[in-house]
mmCIF file of C-alpha atoms and ligand atoms in Angstrom:
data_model
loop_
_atom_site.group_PDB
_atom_site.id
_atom_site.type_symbol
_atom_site.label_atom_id
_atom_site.label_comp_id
_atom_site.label_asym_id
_atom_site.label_seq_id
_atom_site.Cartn_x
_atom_site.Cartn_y
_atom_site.Cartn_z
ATOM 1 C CA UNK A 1 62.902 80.639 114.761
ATOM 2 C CA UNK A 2 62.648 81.701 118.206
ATOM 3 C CA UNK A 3 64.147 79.258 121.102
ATOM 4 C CA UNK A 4 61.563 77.993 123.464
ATOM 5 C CA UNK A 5 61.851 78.601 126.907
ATOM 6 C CA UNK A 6 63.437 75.964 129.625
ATOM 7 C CA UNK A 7 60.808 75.661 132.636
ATOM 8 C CA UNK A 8 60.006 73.004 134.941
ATOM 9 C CA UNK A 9 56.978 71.196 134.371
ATOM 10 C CA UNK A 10 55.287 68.825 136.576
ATOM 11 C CA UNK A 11 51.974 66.431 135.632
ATOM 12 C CA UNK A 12 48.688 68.413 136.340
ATOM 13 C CA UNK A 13 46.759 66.892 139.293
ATOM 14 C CA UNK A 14 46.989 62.868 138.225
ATOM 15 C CA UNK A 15 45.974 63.821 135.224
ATOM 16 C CA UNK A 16 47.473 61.576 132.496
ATOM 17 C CA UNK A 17 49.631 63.321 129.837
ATOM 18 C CA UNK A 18 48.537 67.288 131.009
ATOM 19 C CA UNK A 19 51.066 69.483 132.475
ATOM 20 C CA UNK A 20 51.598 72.362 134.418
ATOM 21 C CA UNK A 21 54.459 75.222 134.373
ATOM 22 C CA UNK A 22 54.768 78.915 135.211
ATOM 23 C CA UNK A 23 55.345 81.002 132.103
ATOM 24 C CA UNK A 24 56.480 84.643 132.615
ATOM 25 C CA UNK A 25 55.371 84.512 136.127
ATOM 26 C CA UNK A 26 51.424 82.868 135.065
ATOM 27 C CA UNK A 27 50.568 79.056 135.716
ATOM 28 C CA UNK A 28 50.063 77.350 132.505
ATOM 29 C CA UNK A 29 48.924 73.795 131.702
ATOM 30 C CA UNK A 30 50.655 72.246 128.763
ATOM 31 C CA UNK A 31 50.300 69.096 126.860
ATOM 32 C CA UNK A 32 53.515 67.313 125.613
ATOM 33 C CA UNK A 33 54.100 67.776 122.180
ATOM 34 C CA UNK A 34 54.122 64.525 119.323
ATOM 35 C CA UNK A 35 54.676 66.977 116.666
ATOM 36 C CA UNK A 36 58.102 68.445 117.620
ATOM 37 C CA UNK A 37 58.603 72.365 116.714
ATOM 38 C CA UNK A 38 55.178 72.641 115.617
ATOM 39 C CA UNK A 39 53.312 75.252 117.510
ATOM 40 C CA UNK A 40 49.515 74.514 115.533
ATOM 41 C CA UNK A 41 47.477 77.933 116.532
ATOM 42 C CA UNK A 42 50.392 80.107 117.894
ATOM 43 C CA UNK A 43 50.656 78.781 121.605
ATOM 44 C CA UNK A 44 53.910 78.938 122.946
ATOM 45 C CA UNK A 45 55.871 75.912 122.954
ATOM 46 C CA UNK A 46 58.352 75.689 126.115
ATOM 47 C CA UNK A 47 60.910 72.768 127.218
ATOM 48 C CA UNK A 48 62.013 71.147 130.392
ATOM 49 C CA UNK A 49 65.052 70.507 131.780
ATOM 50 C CA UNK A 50 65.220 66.824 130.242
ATOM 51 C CA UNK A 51 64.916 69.056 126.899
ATOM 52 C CA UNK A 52 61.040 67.761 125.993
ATOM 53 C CA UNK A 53 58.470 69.817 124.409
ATOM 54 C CA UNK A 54 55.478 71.194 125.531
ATOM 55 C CA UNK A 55 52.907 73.091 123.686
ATOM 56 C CA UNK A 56 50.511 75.946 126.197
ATOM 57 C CA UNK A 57 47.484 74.944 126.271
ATOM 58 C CA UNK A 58 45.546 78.591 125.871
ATOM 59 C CA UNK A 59 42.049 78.649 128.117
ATOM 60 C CA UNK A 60 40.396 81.041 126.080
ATOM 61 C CA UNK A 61 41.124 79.052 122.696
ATOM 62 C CA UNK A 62 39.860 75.972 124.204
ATOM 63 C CA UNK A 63 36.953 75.344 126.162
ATOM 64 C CA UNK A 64 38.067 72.287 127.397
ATOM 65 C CA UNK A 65 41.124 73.917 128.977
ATOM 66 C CA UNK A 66 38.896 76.301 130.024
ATOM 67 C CA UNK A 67 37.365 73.875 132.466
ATOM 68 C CA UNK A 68 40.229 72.811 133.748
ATOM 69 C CA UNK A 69 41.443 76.294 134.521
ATOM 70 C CA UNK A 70 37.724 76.324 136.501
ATOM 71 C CA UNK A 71 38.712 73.191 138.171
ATOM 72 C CA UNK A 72 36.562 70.792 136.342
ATOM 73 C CA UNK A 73 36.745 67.714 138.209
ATOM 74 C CA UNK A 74 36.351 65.097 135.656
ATOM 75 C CA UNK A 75 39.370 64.168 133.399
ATOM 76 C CA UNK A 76 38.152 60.748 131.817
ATOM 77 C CA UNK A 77 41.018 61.136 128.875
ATOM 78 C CA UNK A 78 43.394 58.253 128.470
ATOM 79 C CA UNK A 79 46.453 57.580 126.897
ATOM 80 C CA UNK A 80 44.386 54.827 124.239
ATOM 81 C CA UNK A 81 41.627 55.795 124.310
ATOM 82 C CA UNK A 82 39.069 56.541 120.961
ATOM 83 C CA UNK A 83 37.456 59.760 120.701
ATOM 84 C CA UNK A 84 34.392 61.079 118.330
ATOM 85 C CA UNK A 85 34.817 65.125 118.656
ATOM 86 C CA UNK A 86 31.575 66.790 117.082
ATOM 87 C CA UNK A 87 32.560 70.353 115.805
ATOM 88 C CA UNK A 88 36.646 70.209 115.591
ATOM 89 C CA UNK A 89 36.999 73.209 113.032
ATOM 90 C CA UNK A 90 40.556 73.547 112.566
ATOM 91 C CA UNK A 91 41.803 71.519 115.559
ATOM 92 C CA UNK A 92 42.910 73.837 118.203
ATOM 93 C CA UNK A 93 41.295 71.537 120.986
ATOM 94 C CA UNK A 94 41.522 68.469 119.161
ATOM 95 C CA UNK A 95 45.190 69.172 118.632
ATOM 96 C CA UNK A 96 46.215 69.065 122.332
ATOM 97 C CA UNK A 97 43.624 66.132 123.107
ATOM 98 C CA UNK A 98 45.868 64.118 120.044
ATOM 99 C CA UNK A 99 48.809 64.984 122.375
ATOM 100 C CA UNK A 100 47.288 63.295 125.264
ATOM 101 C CA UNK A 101 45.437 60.109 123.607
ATOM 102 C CA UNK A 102 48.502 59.317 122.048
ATOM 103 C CA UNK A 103 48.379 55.952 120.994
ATOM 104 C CA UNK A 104 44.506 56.566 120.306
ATOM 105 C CA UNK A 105 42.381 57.830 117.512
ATOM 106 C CA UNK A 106 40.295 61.068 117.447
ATOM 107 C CA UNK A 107 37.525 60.913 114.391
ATOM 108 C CA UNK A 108 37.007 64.671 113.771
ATOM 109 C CA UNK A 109 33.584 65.820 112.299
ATOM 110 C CA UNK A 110 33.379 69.243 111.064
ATOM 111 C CA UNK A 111 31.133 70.550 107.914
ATOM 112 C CA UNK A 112 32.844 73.791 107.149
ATOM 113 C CA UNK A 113 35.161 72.358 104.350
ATOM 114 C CA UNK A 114 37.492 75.409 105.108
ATOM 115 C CA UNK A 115 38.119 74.685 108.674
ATOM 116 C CA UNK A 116 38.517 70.940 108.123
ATOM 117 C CA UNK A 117 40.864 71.848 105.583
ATOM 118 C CA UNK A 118 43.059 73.844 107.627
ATOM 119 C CA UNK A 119 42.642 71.090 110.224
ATOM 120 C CA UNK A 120 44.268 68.807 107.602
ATOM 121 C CA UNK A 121 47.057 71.191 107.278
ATOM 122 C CA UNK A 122 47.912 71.991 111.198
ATOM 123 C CA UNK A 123 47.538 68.136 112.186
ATOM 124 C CA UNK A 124 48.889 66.552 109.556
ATOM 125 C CA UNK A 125 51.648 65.145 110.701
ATOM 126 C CA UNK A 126 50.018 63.735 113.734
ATOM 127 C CA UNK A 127 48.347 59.928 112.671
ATOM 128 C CA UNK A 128 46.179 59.493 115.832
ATOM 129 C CA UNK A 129 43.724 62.319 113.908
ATOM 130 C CA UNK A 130 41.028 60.875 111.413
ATOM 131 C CA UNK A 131 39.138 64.196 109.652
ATOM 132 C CA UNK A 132 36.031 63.693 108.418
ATOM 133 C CA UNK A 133 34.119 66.551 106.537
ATOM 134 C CA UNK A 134 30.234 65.844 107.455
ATOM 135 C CA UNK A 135 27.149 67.140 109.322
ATOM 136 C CA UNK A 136 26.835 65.881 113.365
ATOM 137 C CA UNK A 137 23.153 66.286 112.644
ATOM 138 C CA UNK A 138 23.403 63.498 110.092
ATOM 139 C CA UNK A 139 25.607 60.539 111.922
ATOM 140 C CA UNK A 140 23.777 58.145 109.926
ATOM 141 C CA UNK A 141 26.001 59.879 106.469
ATOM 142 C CA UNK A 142 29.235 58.936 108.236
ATOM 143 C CA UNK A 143 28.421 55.468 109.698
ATOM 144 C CA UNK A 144 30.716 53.736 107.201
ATOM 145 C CA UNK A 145 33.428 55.591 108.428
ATOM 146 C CA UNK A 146 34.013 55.171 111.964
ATOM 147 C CA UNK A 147 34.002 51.178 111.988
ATOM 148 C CA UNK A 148 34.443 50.958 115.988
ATOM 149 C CA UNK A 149 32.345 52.269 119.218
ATOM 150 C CA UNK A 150 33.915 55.240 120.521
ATOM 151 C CA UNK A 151 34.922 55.683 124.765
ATOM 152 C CA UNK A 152 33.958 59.184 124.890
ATOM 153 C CA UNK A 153 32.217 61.666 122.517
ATOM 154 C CA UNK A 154 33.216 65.806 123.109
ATOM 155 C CA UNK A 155 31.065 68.007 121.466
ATOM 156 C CA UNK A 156 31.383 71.974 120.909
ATOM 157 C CA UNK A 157 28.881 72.430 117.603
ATOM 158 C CA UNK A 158 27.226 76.159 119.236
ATOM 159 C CA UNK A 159 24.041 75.182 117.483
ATOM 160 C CA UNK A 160 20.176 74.891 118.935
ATOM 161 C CA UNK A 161 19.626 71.422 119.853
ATOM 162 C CA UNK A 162 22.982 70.748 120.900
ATOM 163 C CA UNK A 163 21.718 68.122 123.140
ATOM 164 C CA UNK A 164 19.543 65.914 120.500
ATOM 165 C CA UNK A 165 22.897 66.169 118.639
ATOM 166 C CA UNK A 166 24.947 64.623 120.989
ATOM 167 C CA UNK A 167 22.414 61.861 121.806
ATOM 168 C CA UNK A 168 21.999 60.647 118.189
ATOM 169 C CA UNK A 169 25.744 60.493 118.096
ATOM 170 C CA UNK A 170 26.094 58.836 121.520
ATOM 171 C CA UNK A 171 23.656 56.206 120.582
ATOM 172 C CA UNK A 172 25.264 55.225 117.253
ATOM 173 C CA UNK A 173 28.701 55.405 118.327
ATOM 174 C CA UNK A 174 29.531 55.358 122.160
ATOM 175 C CA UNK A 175 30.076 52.512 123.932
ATOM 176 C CA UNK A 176 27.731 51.804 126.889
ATOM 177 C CA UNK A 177 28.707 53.608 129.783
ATOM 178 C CA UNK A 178 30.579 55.856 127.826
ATOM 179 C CA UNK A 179 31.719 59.595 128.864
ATOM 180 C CA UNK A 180 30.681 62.690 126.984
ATOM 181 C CA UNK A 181 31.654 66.142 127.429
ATOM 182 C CA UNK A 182 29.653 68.750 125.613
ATOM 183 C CA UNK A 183 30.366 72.531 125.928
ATOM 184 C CA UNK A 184 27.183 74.735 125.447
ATOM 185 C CA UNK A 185 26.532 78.199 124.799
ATOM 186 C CA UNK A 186 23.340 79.942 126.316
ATOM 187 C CA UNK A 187 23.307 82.217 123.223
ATOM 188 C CA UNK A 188 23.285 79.767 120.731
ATOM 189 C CA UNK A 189 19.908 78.446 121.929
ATOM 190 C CA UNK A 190 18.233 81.273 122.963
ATOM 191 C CA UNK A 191 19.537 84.584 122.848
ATOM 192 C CA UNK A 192 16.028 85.726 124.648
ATOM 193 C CA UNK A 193 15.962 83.275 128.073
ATOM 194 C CA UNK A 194 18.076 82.984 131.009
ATOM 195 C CA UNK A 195 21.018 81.071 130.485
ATOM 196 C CA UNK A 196 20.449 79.086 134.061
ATOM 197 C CA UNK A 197 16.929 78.275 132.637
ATOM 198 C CA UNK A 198 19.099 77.036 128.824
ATOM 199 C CA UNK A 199 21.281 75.208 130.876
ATOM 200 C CA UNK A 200 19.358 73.076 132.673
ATOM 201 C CA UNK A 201 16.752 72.306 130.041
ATOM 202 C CA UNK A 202 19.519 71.051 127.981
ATOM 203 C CA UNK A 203 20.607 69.153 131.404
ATOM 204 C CA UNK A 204 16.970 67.662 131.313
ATOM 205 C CA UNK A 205 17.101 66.714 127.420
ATOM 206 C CA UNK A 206 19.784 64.510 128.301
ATOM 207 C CA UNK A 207 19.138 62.934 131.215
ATOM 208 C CA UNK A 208 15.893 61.581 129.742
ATOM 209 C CA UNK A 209 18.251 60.271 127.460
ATOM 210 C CA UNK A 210 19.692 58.103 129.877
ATOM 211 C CA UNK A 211 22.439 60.645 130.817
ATOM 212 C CA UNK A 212 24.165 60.402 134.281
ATOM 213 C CA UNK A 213 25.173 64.125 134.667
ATOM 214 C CA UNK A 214 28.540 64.072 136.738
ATOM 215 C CA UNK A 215 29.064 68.110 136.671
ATOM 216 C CA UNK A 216 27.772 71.044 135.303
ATOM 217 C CA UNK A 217 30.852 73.731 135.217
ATOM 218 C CA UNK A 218 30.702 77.803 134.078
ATOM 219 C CA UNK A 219 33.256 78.390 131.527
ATOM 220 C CA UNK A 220 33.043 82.280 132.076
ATOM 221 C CA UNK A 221 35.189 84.469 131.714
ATOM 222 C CA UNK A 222 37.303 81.939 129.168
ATOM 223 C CA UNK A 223 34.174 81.509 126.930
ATOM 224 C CA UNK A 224 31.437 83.758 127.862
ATOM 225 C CA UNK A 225 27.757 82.514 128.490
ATOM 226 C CA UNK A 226 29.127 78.421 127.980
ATOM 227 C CA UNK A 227 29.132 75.979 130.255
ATOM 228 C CA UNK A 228 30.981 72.886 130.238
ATOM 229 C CA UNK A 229 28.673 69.508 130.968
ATOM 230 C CA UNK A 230 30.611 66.238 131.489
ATOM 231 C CA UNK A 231 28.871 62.509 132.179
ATOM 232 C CA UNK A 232 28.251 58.824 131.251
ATOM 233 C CA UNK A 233 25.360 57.563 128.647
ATOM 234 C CA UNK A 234 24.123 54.342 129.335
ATOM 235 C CA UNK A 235 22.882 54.291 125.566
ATOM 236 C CA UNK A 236 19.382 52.975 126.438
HETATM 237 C C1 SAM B 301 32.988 76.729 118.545
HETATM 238 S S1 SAM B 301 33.621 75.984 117.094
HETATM 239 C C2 SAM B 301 34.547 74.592 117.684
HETATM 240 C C3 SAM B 301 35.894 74.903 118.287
HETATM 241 C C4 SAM B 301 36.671 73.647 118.537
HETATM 242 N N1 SAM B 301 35.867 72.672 119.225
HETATM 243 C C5 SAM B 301 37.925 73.881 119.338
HETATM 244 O O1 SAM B 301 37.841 73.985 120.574
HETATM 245 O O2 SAM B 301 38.999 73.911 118.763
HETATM 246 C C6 SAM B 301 32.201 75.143 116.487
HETATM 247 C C7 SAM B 301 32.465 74.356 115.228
HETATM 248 O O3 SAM B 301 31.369 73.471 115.012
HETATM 249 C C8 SAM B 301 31.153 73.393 113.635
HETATM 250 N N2 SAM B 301 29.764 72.905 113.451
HETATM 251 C C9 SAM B 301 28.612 73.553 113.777
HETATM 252 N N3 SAM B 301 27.540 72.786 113.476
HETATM 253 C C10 SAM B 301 28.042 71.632 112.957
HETATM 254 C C11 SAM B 301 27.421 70.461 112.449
HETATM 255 N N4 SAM B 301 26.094 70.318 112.425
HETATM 256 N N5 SAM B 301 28.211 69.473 111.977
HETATM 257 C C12 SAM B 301 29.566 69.606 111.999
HETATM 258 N N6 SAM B 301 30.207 70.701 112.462
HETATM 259 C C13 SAM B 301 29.444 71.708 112.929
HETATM 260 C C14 SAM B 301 31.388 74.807 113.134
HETATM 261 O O4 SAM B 301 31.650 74.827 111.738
HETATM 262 C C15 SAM B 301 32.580 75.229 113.979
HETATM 263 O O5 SAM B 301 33.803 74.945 113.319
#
């Protein structure tokens, strides 16, 4: 096994548990690792001088990073905090958000049985991840098993009606006032409009669901044609 790299790493903005480094002359943001040696989607892991591990956390795997990268302004992740993620395939953002929530739980729905499978075998060891095979269109099917209200749903499904998704989910398991992040993909909707005139109708969809839009942020050139939208549901 190769030997990670010794850097120094400093905290990313104030933002709790994210990191920053330079890696072969390239800034990098990191997240500390709680599953020691294991590198989940082939990011490199690197140490500092105090000899803890960090795992790269790789903009164009993550969309999430990806806004950061952009300098997306709203971080609302906290060390205990519980997270529904719609669409977490085999974990590569969930992974580094289980890094940073760390005494939290992340409930994980994804309906491909072969990416929740691999999910199962990359996060394992870590116990702040709850998988759950199941359809985000259906929230009522999986009820039973998230027995709490949620502070923040993140949602990357690249399906039409992304929007209505998120809503039915915010407003069975968010709690009031609650932050949501939702990555979109212009294509995904409509491969015939405008992606300004996409983004902003799904902008509309929520705020007549009582959404309080706090930014709207291009993911390009990380994830073409996405943007990333981040805000607060009163669940009215
Ligand atoms: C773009 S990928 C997600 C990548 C992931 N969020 C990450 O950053 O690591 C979208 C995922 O959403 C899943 N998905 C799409 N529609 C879904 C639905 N209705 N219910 C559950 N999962 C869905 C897909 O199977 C796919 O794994």
């Amino acid at each position: 096994m190769q030997k990670s790299p010794i850097i120094p790493v400093k905290q990313f903005k104030n933002h709790e548990n994210v990191y920053q480094g330079r890696l072969n002359d390239v800034d990098v943001i990191f997240t500390k690792n709680i599953d020691i040696g294991q590198s989940v989607y082939g990011e490199r892991l690197v140490k500092d001088e105090k000899g803890q591990e960090f795992r790269e956390w790789n903009p164009h795997r993550s969309k999430m990073c990806a806004y950061l990268k952009k300098g997306g302004k709203e971080f609302q992740f906290t060390k205990d905090m519980v997270i529904l993620y719609l669409g977490a395939s085999s974990g590569t953002t969930v992974s580094h958000l289980s890094d940073i929530i760390i005494g939290g739980r992340i409930y994980c729905i994804e309906f491909s049985a072969r990416s929740i499978r691999e999910l199962v075998q990359r996060l394992g060891n870590r116990n702040n991840i709850i998988p759950i095979l199941a359809d985000a269109t259906q929230p009522g099917q999986y009820r039973s098993l998230i027995p709490e209200l949620v502070d923040l749903v993140y949602q990357d499904v690249a399906q039409p009606e992304q929007a209505k998704l998120l809503i039915d989910n915010m407003r069975m398991f968010l709690k009031p006032g609650g932050w949501f992040y939702i990555a979109i993909k212009a294509r995904s909707i409509d491969v015939s409009q405008d992606p300004g005139i996409i983004f902003k109708r799904q902008e509309k969809v929520l705020e007549r669901a009582g959404c309080q839009i706090a930014e709207t942020k291009d993911i390009t050139p990380f994830s073409d044609d996405h943007v990333m939208i981040v805000g607060v549901h009163e669940n009215n």
